[in-house]
Amino acid sequence: MLICAVFLAFFVCLLELAPSCHRKLKSTLKGKFQKINEGISDPGTSTLLNEIYTDLYITEGGSGEVNNEHEVRQIEAASRRPATQETPIKCNDLFKDQSIRTVLTKGVAGIGKTVSVQKFILDWTEGKANQDVLFIFPLPFRELNLMKTEKLSLVDLLYQFFKDTKDLKPRIYHRYKVMFIFDGLDECRLPLDFQNNKRVSDVTQSASVDVLLTNLIQGNLLPSALLWITTRPAAANQIPPDCIDQVTEVRGFSDPQKEEYFRKRIRDQSLAERIITHMKSSRSLYIMCHIPVFCWISATVLERMLGEAEGGEIPKTLTQMFTHFLIFQIKHRSQKYQRESDVDLDQTREIILALGKLAFQQLEKGNLIFYEEDLRECSIDVREVSVYSGKHSGFGFSKKGTMSDFLKRAVDKALQSENGHLDLFLRFLLGLSLESNQTLLRGLLIQTENISHSKEEVVEYIKQKIRENPSPEKTISLFHCLNELNDHSLVQEVQKYLNRGGSSDFSGVTLSPDQWSAVAFVMLNSEEECSHEITTLLNCETVHSKRHFLCYMFLMDYHFSLRLYGCNLSEKSCADLASALSLNSSTLRDLNLGDNEMQDSGVKLLSAGLKSSHCKLEKLR
């Protein structure tokens, strides 16, 4: 009887202890996550997250497979993908399905993964969601990396991060619903050796942090615990697919959410409307606004340029926007750390060139993130970077011949990349070659060069590359390059054949290969989701060299009703159509191939695409 009484008293004590620690942990996490610092804002200017938070567009489905495409390409592709093709999900509903234990959330850099985690935790601490979970433990990989040489138990690891767990007994972790949030898998510098790590199932058993993580993810350790892992797409394959129950993707802001962000971020609503109008006027800028951090950069720049009557041309390209942001950052750091209104150009130039060297070297290596050892390799003192001081070795491109030759070689090098990792670099390089952008950086550049005499040569070279019919992704990148050079001639040449929202009739029209590419580029970058009809192409001299390319472009990322009636489709065209229909991103619903003598061989090729599990065609005529 006495034993029963003692056991009952002990059990009651545990029940009281867990809620007590639960309340303390909630209070601690609320204090940590209720405020947010955007970008490089001062710590004293942090804002309540609930006041400025804008919901993100998150979709469920997909796989944990690695996507080798450069993230800018992924952003542009996502911006053209119709929302009707995907199932949206809210962060607070990730674990609504009781059968889900582990969720992997993917998203490109700056898309809002970490802020989503922060809002998820804040809502939990405020009693708004997921109240069936008693303990949430956010463990960023960036911080776990610092403990990679330590050997400790899971209980001890949690105590290192959360002192409120001091009095929790090991059995509590099994008795109550617990959630672990591992943010930033792409930053992980632990081996994550799922095949060879030893098995650990006891929360009090000591092991390396790497071993603890792999056993948690595999379900050997705390199998009842919920796990949420966030990552950039390129690192998603570090987790075995059989350990993941649900894959989601943070797509960033939808178009309405972009506007909502600017209205929340800018207090002056009339100014906010002006900024929204300006961003909409530049398709390339508006596409990038899918990324919340780019919205913040744009708001930072335009709030000053439009609101404080600063002089200069309002940014219309990515190069101009980032150049203005760099100037703002330099001034901000100089005033914050050096308490000076004037910028030390020599010191600033040296650190920017050193950081540029670091960025380019890591870009060539395909690395996503930089660590202190990477900085040291470029003679950068980590402590000095933040205040733009110190002496560092500079970096510049070694160029032989004329500037136009140099830029042509850069175009060639970018086109050689299969995943597009140099696409954005090429855009910036071409944009910075313009005298108008060099003027903005006057004082930072060692020398400037007026290439107006060679700009036409570079533009023509890019057009020639478009005529050579590279892949659709590379062609899109080349058109963005022309935009950075302020050349819109190809697009303007074909605009007259395109009726937005209606059909596009090219009967009797002779277009060059680069003009056909421009047609596809304009349609893919249309602001409206519309059906396009390509009617008569028979009289086009170059139709056979470009028809398959047009089909691929139309099917790749957009929602089209494609009409290729009486277009004399060849066997090669059928093969290209089949390939396009098999794409995972294909969204075509209605395809009209009437009055085409495709022969049995062509139909056989086309049927292979129709059988694909990715084909979403509903109507074929």
Coordinates of C-alpha atoms in Angstrom, one line a residue:
M1 CA 0.0 0.0 0.0
L2 CA 2.8 2.3 0.9
I3 CA 4.6 1.5 -2.3
C4 CA 1.5 2.4 -4.3
A5 CA 1.2 5.7 -2.5
V6 CA 4.8 6.6 -3.2
F7 CA 4.4 5.7 -6.9
L8 CA 1.2 7.8 -7.1
A9 CA 2.9 10.7 -5.5
F10 CA 5.9 10.4 -7.9
F11 CA 3.6 10.2 -10.9
V12 CA 1.6 13.3 -9.8
C13 CA 5.0 15.1 -9.3
L14 CA 5.9 14.3 -12.9
L15 CA 2.6 15.6 -14.2
E16 CA 3.1 18.9 -12.3
L17 CA 6.7 19.2 -13.3
A18 CA 6.2 18.8 -17.1
P19 CA 3.6 21.6 -17.4
S20 CA 5.8 23.8 -15.2
C21 CA 8.8 23.4 -17.6
H22 CA 6.4 23.7 -20.5
R23 CA 5.3 27.2 -19.4
K24 CA 8.9 28.3 -18.8
L25 CA 10.0 27.1 -22.2
K26 CA 7.1 28.8 -23.9
S27 CA 8.0 32.1 -22.1
T28 CA 11.6 31.8 -23.1
L29 CA 10.9 31.0 -26.7
K30 CA 8.3 33.8 -26.9
G31 CA 10.9 36.3 -25.7
K32 CA 13.3 35.1 -28.3
F33 CA 11.0 34.9 -31.3
Q34 CA 8.5 37.7 -30.9
K35 CA 10.7 40.3 -32.5
I36 CA 12.5 40.3 -35.8
N37 CA 15.4 42.2 -37.3
E38 CA 15.1 42.5 -41.1
G39 CA 18.3 42.5 -43.0
I40 CA 21.0 44.8 -41.5
S41 CA 18.7 46.8 -39.3
D42 CA 20.0 47.8 -35.9
P43 CA 19.1 45.5 -32.9
G44 CA 17.4 48.5 -31.3
T45 CA 15.0 48.8 -34.2
S46 CA 13.6 45.3 -34.1
T47 CA 9.9 45.0 -34.9
L48 CA 7.2 42.7 -33.4
L49 CA 6.9 39.8 -35.8
N50 CA 3.1 39.7 -35.6
E51 CA 3.0 43.4 -36.9
I52 CA 4.9 42.8 -40.1
Y53 CA 4.5 39.1 -40.8
T54 CA 3.0 38.3 -44.2
D55 CA 1.8 34.8 -44.9
L56 CA 4.0 32.9 -47.4
Y57 CA 2.8 30.6 -50.2
I58 CA 3.7 27.1 -49.2
T59 CA 2.8 24.0 -51.1
E60 CA 2.7 20.3 -50.2
G61 CA 3.9 17.4 -52.3
G62 CA 7.0 16.8 -54.3
S63 CA 10.0 14.8 -53.3
G64 CA 13.2 15.2 -51.3
E65 CA 15.3 14.8 -54.4
V66 CA 18.0 17.3 -55.1
N67 CA 17.4 20.1 -57.7
N68 CA 20.6 21.0 -59.4
E69 CA 19.2 24.1 -61.1
H70 CA 20.5 27.4 -59.9
E71 CA 18.0 28.9 -57.4
V72 CA 17.3 32.0 -59.7
R73 CA 16.1 29.6 -62.4
Q74 CA 13.9 27.9 -59.8
I75 CA 12.4 31.2 -58.7
E76 CA 11.7 32.3 -62.3
A77 CA 10.1 28.9 -63.1
A78 CA 8.0 29.0 -59.9
S79 CA 6.7 32.5 -60.8
R80 CA 5.2 31.1 -64.0
R81 CA 3.7 28.0 -62.5
P82 CA -0.1 28.4 -62.0
A83 CA -1.2 28.2 -58.4
T84 CA -4.1 25.9 -59.5
Q85 CA -1.6 23.1 -60.0
E86 CA -0.5 22.9 -56.4
T87 CA -2.0 22.2 -53.0
P88 CA -1.3 25.1 -50.6
I89 CA -0.7 24.4 -46.9
K90 CA -0.3 26.6 -43.9
C91 CA 2.7 26.1 -41.6
N92 CA 0.5 25.5 -38.6
D93 CA -1.1 22.6 -40.4
L94 CA 2.1 20.7 -41.3
F95 CA 1.5 18.1 -38.7
K96 CA -2.3 18.1 -38.8
D97 CA -2.2 14.6 -40.3
Q98 CA -1.5 12.4 -37.3
S99 CA 0.4 9.9 -39.5
I100 CA 3.1 12.4 -40.3
R101 CA 6.2 12.4 -38.1
T102 CA 8.9 14.1 -40.3
V103 CA 8.3 17.1 -42.6
L104 CA 11.0 18.4 -45.0
T105 CA 10.5 21.9 -46.2
K106 CA 12.5 23.2 -49.1
G107 CA 13.0 26.7 -50.3
V108 CA 15.6 28.9 -52.0
A109 CA 17.7 31.3 -50.1
G110 CA 15.8 34.3 -48.6
I111 CA 12.4 32.7 -49.4
G112 CA 11.3 32.8 -45.7
K113 CA 12.0 29.4 -44.2
T114 CA 13.6 30.7 -41.0
V115 CA 10.9 33.3 -40.5
S116 CA 8.2 30.7 -41.1
V117 CA 9.8 28.6 -38.3
Q118 CA 9.9 31.7 -36.1
K119 CA 6.2 32.4 -36.7
F120 CA 5.3 28.7 -36.1
I121 CA 7.0 28.8 -32.7
L122 CA 5.6 32.2 -31.8
D123 CA 2.0 31.0 -32.6
W124 CA 2.6 28.0 -30.4
T125 CA 3.9 30.1 -27.4
E126 CA 0.8 32.3 -27.7
G127 CA -1.6 29.4 -27.7
K128 CA -2.7 29.9 -31.3
A129 CA -1.8 26.6 -32.8
N130 CA -0.4 23.1 -32.2
Q131 CA -1.3 23.1 -28.5
D132 CA -1.2 19.3 -28.5
V133 CA 2.6 19.6 -28.6
L134 CA 4.0 20.1 -25.1
F135 CA 7.6 20.9 -26.0
I136 CA 9.1 22.5 -29.1
F137 CA 12.9 22.5 -29.4
P138 CA 14.3 24.6 -32.3
L139 CA 17.9 23.5 -33.0
P140 CA 19.4 25.4 -36.0
F141 CA 22.1 23.4 -37.9
R142 CA 24.3 26.5 -37.8
E143 CA 24.5 26.2 -34.0
L144 CA 24.7 22.4 -34.0
N145 CA 27.8 22.7 -36.2
L146 CA 29.6 24.3 -33.3
M147 CA 29.1 21.2 -31.2
K148 CA 30.2 18.6 -33.8
T149 CA 33.2 17.5 -31.7
E150 CA 31.3 17.0 -28.4
K151 CA 29.9 13.8 -27.1
L152 CA 26.8 14.0 -25.0
S153 CA 23.3 12.5 -24.5
L154 CA 20.1 14.0 -26.1
V155 CA 19.0 15.1 -22.7
D156 CA 22.3 17.0 -22.2
L157 CA 22.2 18.4 -25.7
L158 CA 18.8 19.9 -25.0
Y159 CA 19.9 21.3 -21.7
Q160 CA 22.8 23.1 -23.5
F161 CA 20.3 24.9 -25.6
F162 CA 17.3 25.2 -23.2
K163 CA 18.1 25.6 -19.5
D164 CA 14.4 25.3 -18.8
T165 CA 14.7 21.5 -19.3
K166 CA 17.0 21.2 -16.3
D167 CA 14.4 19.4 -14.1
L168 CA 12.8 17.3 -16.8
K169 CA 13.2 13.6 -16.3
P170 CA 14.2 11.4 -19.3
R171 CA 10.8 9.6 -19.3
I172 CA 9.0 12.9 -19.9
Y173 CA 10.4 13.0 -23.4
H174 CA 8.6 9.7 -24.2
R175 CA 5.4 10.5 -22.3
Y176 CA 4.5 13.9 -24.0
K177 CA 4.4 15.1 -27.5
V178 CA 7.7 16.7 -28.4
M179 CA 8.8 18.5 -31.6
F180 CA 12.3 19.2 -32.9
I181 CA 12.8 21.9 -35.5
F182 CA 16.1 21.6 -37.5
D183 CA 16.4 24.8 -39.5
G184 CA 19.0 25.1 -42.3
L185 CA 20.0 21.6 -43.4
D186 CA 22.0 23.3 -46.2
E187 CA 24.3 24.8 -43.5
C188 CA 24.9 21.5 -41.9
R189 CA 28.6 20.6 -41.5
L190 CA 28.0 17.3 -39.8
P191 CA 28.5 14.0 -41.7
L192 CA 25.0 12.8 -41.2
D193 CA 26.2 9.3 -41.9
F194 CA 22.9 7.4 -41.8
Q195 CA 24.4 4.1 -43.0
N196 CA 27.3 3.7 -40.6
N197 CA 26.4 5.6 -37.5
K198 CA 25.7 3.4 -34.5
R199 CA 22.1 2.9 -33.3
V200 CA 21.1 5.0 -30.2
S201 CA 17.6 4.6 -28.6
D202 CA 18.2 5.9 -25.1
V203 CA 17.9 9.7 -24.5
T204 CA 20.5 9.4 -21.8
Q205 CA 23.1 7.6 -23.9
S206 CA 26.1 9.7 -24.9
A207 CA 27.1 10.0 -28.6
S208 CA 28.3 12.6 -31.0
V209 CA 25.8 15.2 -32.2
D210 CA 25.9 13.6 -35.6
V211 CA 24.9 10.2 -34.2
L212 CA 22.1 11.8 -32.1
L213 CA 20.7 13.6 -35.2
T214 CA 20.7 10.6 -37.5
N215 CA 19.0 8.4 -34.9
L216 CA 16.4 11.1 -34.2
I217 CA 15.6 11.4 -37.9
Q218 CA 15.6 7.6 -38.4
G219 CA 13.2 7.2 -35.5
N220 CA 15.5 5.1 -33.4
L221 CA 15.6 7.8 -30.8
L222 CA 12.2 9.2 -29.6
P223 CA 10.1 7.6 -32.4
S224 CA 7.0 9.5 -31.2
A225 CA 8.7 12.9 -31.6
L226 CA 7.8 15.2 -34.5
L227 CA 10.5 16.6 -36.7
W228 CA 10.5 19.6 -39.0
I229 CA 13.6 20.1 -41.2
T230 CA 14.1 23.1 -43.5
T231 CA 16.6 23.3 -46.3
R232 CA 17.6 24.9 -49.6
P233 CA 16.8 22.5 -52.5
A234 CA 20.4 21.5 -53.3
A235 CA 20.9 20.0 -49.9
A236 CA 17.5 18.1 -49.7
N237 CA 19.1 14.7 -50.6
Q238 CA 21.1 14.6 -47.4
I239 CA 18.1 13.0 -45.7
P240 CA 17.1 9.5 -46.9
P241 CA 13.7 9.6 -48.6
D242 CA 12.3 6.8 -46.4
C243 CA 12.8 9.1 -43.4
I244 CA 10.6 11.8 -44.7
D245 CA 6.8 11.6 -44.5
Q246 CA 5.9 14.9 -46.1
V247 CA 7.8 17.3 -48.4
T248 CA 6.7 20.9 -48.7
E249 CA 8.1 23.9 -50.5
V250 CA 8.1 27.5 -49.4
R251 CA 7.3 29.4 -52.6
G252 CA 7.6 32.8 -51.1
F253 CA 5.1 35.6 -51.8
S254 CA 2.2 35.2 -54.2
D255 CA 1.4 38.4 -56.1
P256 CA -1.2 39.6 -53.6
Q257 CA 1.2 38.8 -50.7
K258 CA 3.9 40.9 -52.4
E259 CA 1.6 43.9 -52.2
E260 CA 0.6 43.1 -48.6
Y261 CA 4.2 43.0 -47.6
F262 CA 5.0 46.5 -49.0
R263 CA 1.8 47.9 -47.4
K264 CA 2.9 46.5 -44.0
R265 CA 6.5 47.4 -44.4
I266 CA 6.0 51.0 -45.6
R267 CA 4.0 53.1 -43.1
D268 CA 3.2 55.8 -45.7
Q269 CA 0.5 54.1 -47.7
S270 CA 0.7 56.5 -50.7
L271 CA 4.4 55.7 -50.9
A272 CA 3.7 52.0 -50.6
E273 CA 1.4 52.2 -53.6
R274 CA 4.0 54.1 -55.6
I275 CA 6.6 51.4 -54.8
I276 CA 4.2 48.6 -55.8
T277 CA 3.4 50.4 -59.1
H278 CA 7.1 50.7 -59.8
M279 CA 7.9 47.1 -59.0
K280 CA 5.1 45.9 -61.3
S281 CA 6.5 48.0 -64.1
S282 CA 9.6 45.8 -64.2
R283 CA 8.8 42.2 -64.8
S284 CA 12.3 41.0 -63.7
L285 CA 12.1 42.9 -60.4
Y286 CA 8.5 41.7 -59.8
I287 CA 9.4 38.1 -60.3
M288 CA 12.3 38.4 -57.8
C289 CA 9.8 39.8 -55.3
H290 CA 8.7 36.2 -54.7
I291 CA 11.7 36.2 -52.4
P292 CA 10.8 38.1 -49.1
V293 CA 14.4 39.3 -48.6
F294 CA 14.3 40.9 -52.1
C295 CA 11.1 42.7 -51.2
W296 CA 13.0 44.0 -48.1
I297 CA 15.9 45.2 -50.3
S298 CA 13.6 46.9 -52.7
A299 CA 11.6 48.6 -49.9
T300 CA 14.9 49.8 -48.3
V301 CA 16.1 51.3 -51.6
L302 CA 12.8 52.7 -52.9
E303 CA 11.6 54.1 -49.6
R304 CA 14.6 56.4 -49.6
M305 CA 14.7 57.2 -53.3
L306 CA 11.0 57.9 -53.6
G307 CA 10.2 59.0 -50.1
E308 CA 13.2 61.2 -49.4
A309 CA 13.4 62.8 -52.9
E310 CA 16.9 61.4 -53.5
G311 CA 18.1 62.1 -57.0
G312 CA 19.0 59.6 -59.6
E313 CA 17.2 57.1 -61.9
I314 CA 14.8 54.8 -60.1
P315 CA 16.1 51.2 -60.4
K316 CA 14.5 49.1 -63.1
T317 CA 16.9 46.2 -63.3
L318 CA 18.5 43.8 -60.8
T319 CA 21.9 45.4 -61.3
Q320 CA 20.5 48.9 -60.5
M321 CA 18.6 47.7 -57.5
F322 CA 21.5 45.8 -55.9
T323 CA 23.9 48.7 -56.7
H324 CA 21.7 51.2 -54.9
F325 CA 21.4 48.7 -52.0
L326 CA 25.2 48.3 -51.8
I327 CA 25.6 52.1 -51.6
F328 CA 23.0 52.3 -48.8
Q329 CA 24.7 49.5 -47.0
I330 CA 28.1 51.2 -47.2
K331 CA 26.7 54.5 -45.8
H332 CA 24.8 52.6 -43.1
R333 CA 27.8 50.7 -41.9
S334 CA 30.1 53.8 -42.0
Q335 CA 27.6 55.8 -39.8
K336 CA 26.9 52.9 -37.5
Y337 CA 30.4 51.7 -36.7
Q338 CA 32.7 54.6 -37.6
R339 CA 30.4 57.4 -36.5
E340 CA 31.4 59.2 -39.7
S341 CA 29.3 60.8 -42.4
D342 CA 32.0 60.4 -45.0
V343 CA 32.9 56.9 -46.3
D344 CA 36.6 55.8 -46.4
L345 CA 36.6 54.7 -50.0
D346 CA 40.0 53.0 -50.0
Q347 CA 39.0 50.7 -47.1
T348 CA 35.5 50.1 -48.4
R349 CA 36.9 49.2 -51.9
E350 CA 39.4 46.7 -50.4
I351 CA 36.8 44.8 -48.4
I352 CA 34.2 44.8 -51.2
L353 CA 36.8 43.5 -53.7
A354 CA 37.9 40.8 -51.2
L355 CA 34.3 39.8 -50.6
G356 CA 33.7 39.8 -54.4
K357 CA 36.7 37.4 -54.7
L358 CA 35.2 35.1 -52.1
A359 CA 31.7 35.2 -53.7
F360 CA 33.1 34.4 -57.2
Q361 CA 35.3 31.6 -56.0
Q362 CA 32.5 30.0 -54.0
L363 CA 30.1 30.4 -56.9
E364 CA 32.5 28.6 -59.2
K365 CA 32.8 25.8 -56.7
G366 CA 29.0 25.6 -56.4
N367 CA 29.1 26.3 -52.6
L368 CA 25.8 27.6 -51.1
I369 CA 27.2 29.2 -47.9
F370 CA 30.5 30.7 -46.6
Y371 CA 32.2 29.9 -43.3
E372 CA 35.0 31.6 -41.4
E373 CA 37.7 29.4 -43.0
D374 CA 36.4 30.5 -46.4
L375 CA 36.8 34.1 -45.4
R376 CA 40.3 33.6 -44.1
E377 CA 41.3 32.0 -47.4
C378 CA 40.5 35.3 -49.1
S379 CA 42.5 37.3 -46.4
I380 CA 39.3 38.5 -44.8
D381 CA 39.3 39.0 -41.0
V382 CA 35.8 38.0 -39.8
R383 CA 35.8 40.7 -37.2
E384 CA 36.7 43.4 -39.7
V385 CA 34.2 42.6 -42.3
S386 CA 31.3 44.0 -40.3
V387 CA 32.9 47.4 -39.9
Y388 CA 34.5 47.7 -43.4
S389 CA 38.0 48.2 -42.0
G390 CA 41.5 46.5 -42.4
K391 CA 43.8 45.9 -45.3
H392 CA 42.9 43.1 -47.7
S393 CA 44.1 41.9 -51.0
G394 CA 42.0 43.2 -53.9
F395 CA 40.6 41.2 -56.8
G396 CA 39.9 42.0 -60.4
F397 CA 39.3 40.1 -63.6
S398 CA 42.3 39.7 -65.7
K399 CA 41.3 40.7 -69.2
K400 CA 43.1 40.7 -72.4
G401 CA 41.8 42.6 -75.4
T402 CA 38.8 44.8 -75.4
M403 CA 36.0 45.0 -72.9
S404 CA 33.6 43.5 -75.4
D405 CA 35.9 40.5 -75.8
F406 CA 35.9 40.1 -72.1
L407 CA 32.1 40.2 -71.8
K408 CA 31.8 37.8 -74.7
R409 CA 34.0 35.3 -72.9
A410 CA 31.8 35.7 -69.8
V411 CA 28.7 34.9 -71.9
D412 CA 30.3 31.8 -73.2
K413 CA 31.4 30.6 -69.8
A414 CA 27.9 31.1 -68.4
L415 CA 26.3 29.2 -71.3
Q416 CA 28.6 26.3 -70.5
S417 CA 27.0 25.8 -67.1
E418 CA 24.4 23.1 -67.1
N419 CA 22.6 24.3 -63.9
G420 CA 22.8 28.0 -64.6
H421 CA 25.0 28.9 -61.5
L422 CA 26.6 31.8 -63.4
D423 CA 23.3 33.2 -64.9
L424 CA 22.9 35.9 -62.2
F425 CA 26.6 36.7 -62.2
L426 CA 26.5 37.3 -65.9
R427 CA 23.5 39.6 -65.6
F428 CA 25.3 41.7 -63.0
L429 CA 28.5 41.8 -64.9
L430 CA 26.8 43.1 -68.1
G431 CA 24.7 45.5 -66.1
L432 CA 27.8 46.9 -64.4
S433 CA 29.5 47.4 -67.7
L434 CA 27.0 50.2 -68.5
E435 CA 28.3 53.7 -67.8
S436 CA 25.1 54.7 -65.9
N437 CA 25.7 51.9 -63.3
Q438 CA 29.4 52.7 -63.1
T439 CA 28.6 56.3 -62.3
L440 CA 26.6 55.1 -59.2
L441 CA 29.8 53.3 -57.9
R442 CA 32.1 56.2 -58.6
G443 CA 34.9 56.2 -56.1
L444 CA 34.7 52.4 -55.5
L445 CA 35.8 51.4 -59.0
I446 CA 39.5 51.6 -59.6
Q447 CA 38.8 52.7 -63.1
T448 CA 35.7 53.1 -65.3
E449 CA 35.3 52.4 -68.9
N450 CA 32.8 53.7 -71.4
I451 CA 31.8 50.8 -73.5
S452 CA 29.0 52.5 -75.4
H453 CA 31.0 51.9 -78.6
S454 CA 31.1 48.1 -77.9
K455 CA 27.7 47.7 -76.3
E456 CA 26.1 47.1 -79.7
E457 CA 28.8 44.4 -80.4
V458 CA 28.0 42.6 -77.1
V459 CA 24.2 42.8 -77.8
E460 CA 24.6 41.4 -81.2
Y461 CA 26.8 38.6 -79.8
I462 CA 24.0 37.7 -77.3
K463 CA 21.4 37.7 -80.1
Q464 CA 23.7 35.3 -82.1
K465 CA 23.8 33.0 -79.1
I466 CA 20.0 33.0 -79.0
R467 CA 19.9 32.2 -82.7
E468 CA 22.0 29.1 -82.0
N469 CA 19.0 27.6 -80.2
P470 CA 20.4 26.8 -76.7
S471 CA 18.1 25.3 -74.1
P472 CA 15.0 27.2 -73.1
E473 CA 16.5 28.1 -69.7
K474 CA 19.7 29.5 -71.2
T475 CA 17.6 31.5 -73.8
I476 CA 15.6 33.0 -70.9
S477 CA 18.8 34.0 -69.2
L478 CA 20.2 35.6 -72.4
F479 CA 17.0 37.7 -72.7
H480 CA 17.4 38.9 -69.1
C481 CA 21.0 39.8 -70.1
L482 CA 19.7 42.0 -72.9
N483 CA 17.4 43.6 -70.4
E484 CA 20.3 44.5 -68.1
L485 CA 22.0 46.1 -71.1
N486 CA 18.8 48.1 -71.7
D487 CA 18.2 46.4 -75.1
H488 CA 14.6 45.4 -75.8
S489 CA 14.8 45.4 -79.6
L490 CA 14.0 41.7 -80.1
V491 CA 11.0 41.8 -77.8
Q492 CA 9.7 45.0 -79.4
E493 CA 10.0 43.4 -82.9
V494 CA 7.5 40.6 -82.0
Q495 CA 5.1 42.5 -79.7
K496 CA 2.9 43.4 -82.6
Y497 CA 2.1 39.8 -83.3
L498 CA 1.0 39.1 -79.8
N499 CA -2.4 40.0 -78.5
R500 CA -2.3 39.6 -74.7
G501 CA -5.2 37.4 -73.5
G502 CA -6.1 36.3 -77.0
S503 CA -4.7 34.3 -79.9
S504 CA -1.4 34.9 -81.7
D505 CA -1.7 34.6 -85.4
F506 CA 1.6 34.2 -87.3
S507 CA 0.2 33.2 -90.7
G508 CA 2.3 34.5 -93.5
V509 CA 4.9 35.8 -91.0
T510 CA 8.6 35.2 -91.5
L511 CA 10.4 35.4 -88.2
S512 CA 14.1 34.7 -87.5
P513 CA 15.1 32.1 -84.9
D514 CA 15.9 34.8 -82.4
Q515 CA 12.5 36.4 -83.0
W516 CA 10.8 33.1 -82.3
S517 CA 12.7 32.9 -79.1
A518 CA 11.5 36.4 -78.3
V519 CA 7.9 35.3 -78.9
A520 CA 8.3 32.5 -76.4
F521 CA 10.1 34.8 -73.9
V522 CA 7.3 37.3 -74.0
M523 CA 4.6 34.7 -73.5
L524 CA 6.4 33.0 -70.7
N525 CA 6.8 36.4 -68.9
S526 CA 3.2 37.5 -69.5
E527 CA 1.6 38.8 -66.3
E528 CA -1.7 37.0 -67.2
E529 CA -2.4 33.3 -67.2
C530 CA -3.9 33.0 -70.7
S531 CA -4.4 30.5 -73.5
H532 CA -2.3 31.0 -76.5
E533 CA -3.0 29.8 -80.0
I534 CA -0.2 29.4 -82.5
T535 CA -2.2 29.2 -85.7
T536 CA -0.6 29.0 -89.1
L537 CA 3.1 28.6 -89.3
L538 CA 3.4 27.1 -92.7
N539 CA 4.8 30.2 -94.4
C540 CA 7.6 30.7 -91.9
E541 CA 11.0 29.9 -93.3
T542 CA 12.6 28.9 -90.0
V543 CA 9.6 27.2 -88.5
H544 CA 11.2 23.7 -88.4
S545 CA 14.2 25.0 -86.5
K546 CA 12.1 26.8 -83.9
R547 CA 8.7 25.0 -83.6
H548 CA 10.0 22.3 -81.3
F549 CA 11.6 25.0 -79.2
L550 CA 8.4 27.0 -78.9
C551 CA 6.5 23.9 -77.9
Y552 CA 9.0 23.1 -75.2
M553 CA 8.8 26.7 -73.9
F554 CA 5.1 26.7 -73.8
L555 CA 4.8 23.4 -72.0
M556 CA 7.6 23.9 -69.6
D557 CA 6.2 26.2 -66.9
Y558 CA 2.9 27.7 -67.9
H559 CA -0.8 26.9 -68.3
F560 CA -1.4 27.0 -72.0
S561 CA -4.0 25.9 -74.4
L562 CA -1.8 25.2 -77.4
R563 CA -3.2 25.1 -80.9
L564 CA -0.9 23.8 -83.6
Y565 CA -3.5 23.3 -86.3
G566 CA -2.3 22.8 -89.8
C567 CA 1.4 23.4 -88.9
N568 CA 2.9 20.6 -90.9
L569 CA 4.3 18.9 -87.8
S570 CA 7.3 16.7 -88.5
E571 CA 8.4 13.5 -86.8
K572 CA 11.0 15.6 -84.9
S573 CA 8.2 17.9 -83.7
C574 CA 6.3 15.0 -82.3
A575 CA 9.4 13.8 -80.4
D576 CA 9.9 17.3 -79.0
L577 CA 6.2 17.5 -78.0
A578 CA 6.4 14.1 -76.3
S579 CA 9.5 15.2 -74.4
A580 CA 7.8 18.4 -73.3
L581 CA 4.6 16.5 -72.2
S582 CA 6.8 14.3 -70.0
L583 CA 8.2 17.2 -68.0
N584 CA 7.3 17.3 -64.4
S585 CA 6.5 21.0 -64.8
S586 CA 4.2 20.5 -67.8
T587 CA 0.8 22.1 -67.1
L588 CA -0.8 21.9 -70.6
R589 CA -4.5 20.9 -70.6
D590 CA -5.6 21.4 -74.2
L591 CA -3.6 20.5 -77.3
N592 CA -4.9 20.9 -80.9
L593 CA -2.9 19.0 -83.5
G594 CA -5.5 19.0 -86.2
D595 CA -4.7 18.9 -90.0
N596 CA -1.2 17.6 -89.5
E597 CA 0.2 14.6 -91.4
M598 CA 2.3 13.2 -88.6
Q599 CA 2.3 9.6 -90.0
D600 CA 2.3 6.5 -87.7
S601 CA 5.9 7.1 -86.7
G602 CA 5.0 10.6 -85.4
V603 CA 1.9 9.4 -83.5
K604 CA 3.9 6.6 -81.9
L605 CA 6.5 9.1 -80.7
L606 CA 3.8 11.4 -79.3
S607 CA 2.0 8.6 -77.5
A608 CA 5.1 8.1 -75.4
G609 CA 4.6 11.6 -73.9
L610 CA 0.9 11.0 -73.4
K611 CA 1.6 7.9 -71.4
S612 CA 3.9 9.8 -69.0
S613 CA 2.8 10.1 -65.4
H614 CA 3.7 13.8 -65.6
C615 CA 1.4 14.5 -68.6
K616 CA -1.6 16.5 -67.5
L617 CA -3.3 16.8 -70.9
E618 CA -7.1 16.6 -70.7
K619 CA -8.1 17.3 -74.3
L620 CA -6.2 16.3 -77.5
R621 CA -7.6 17.1 -80.9

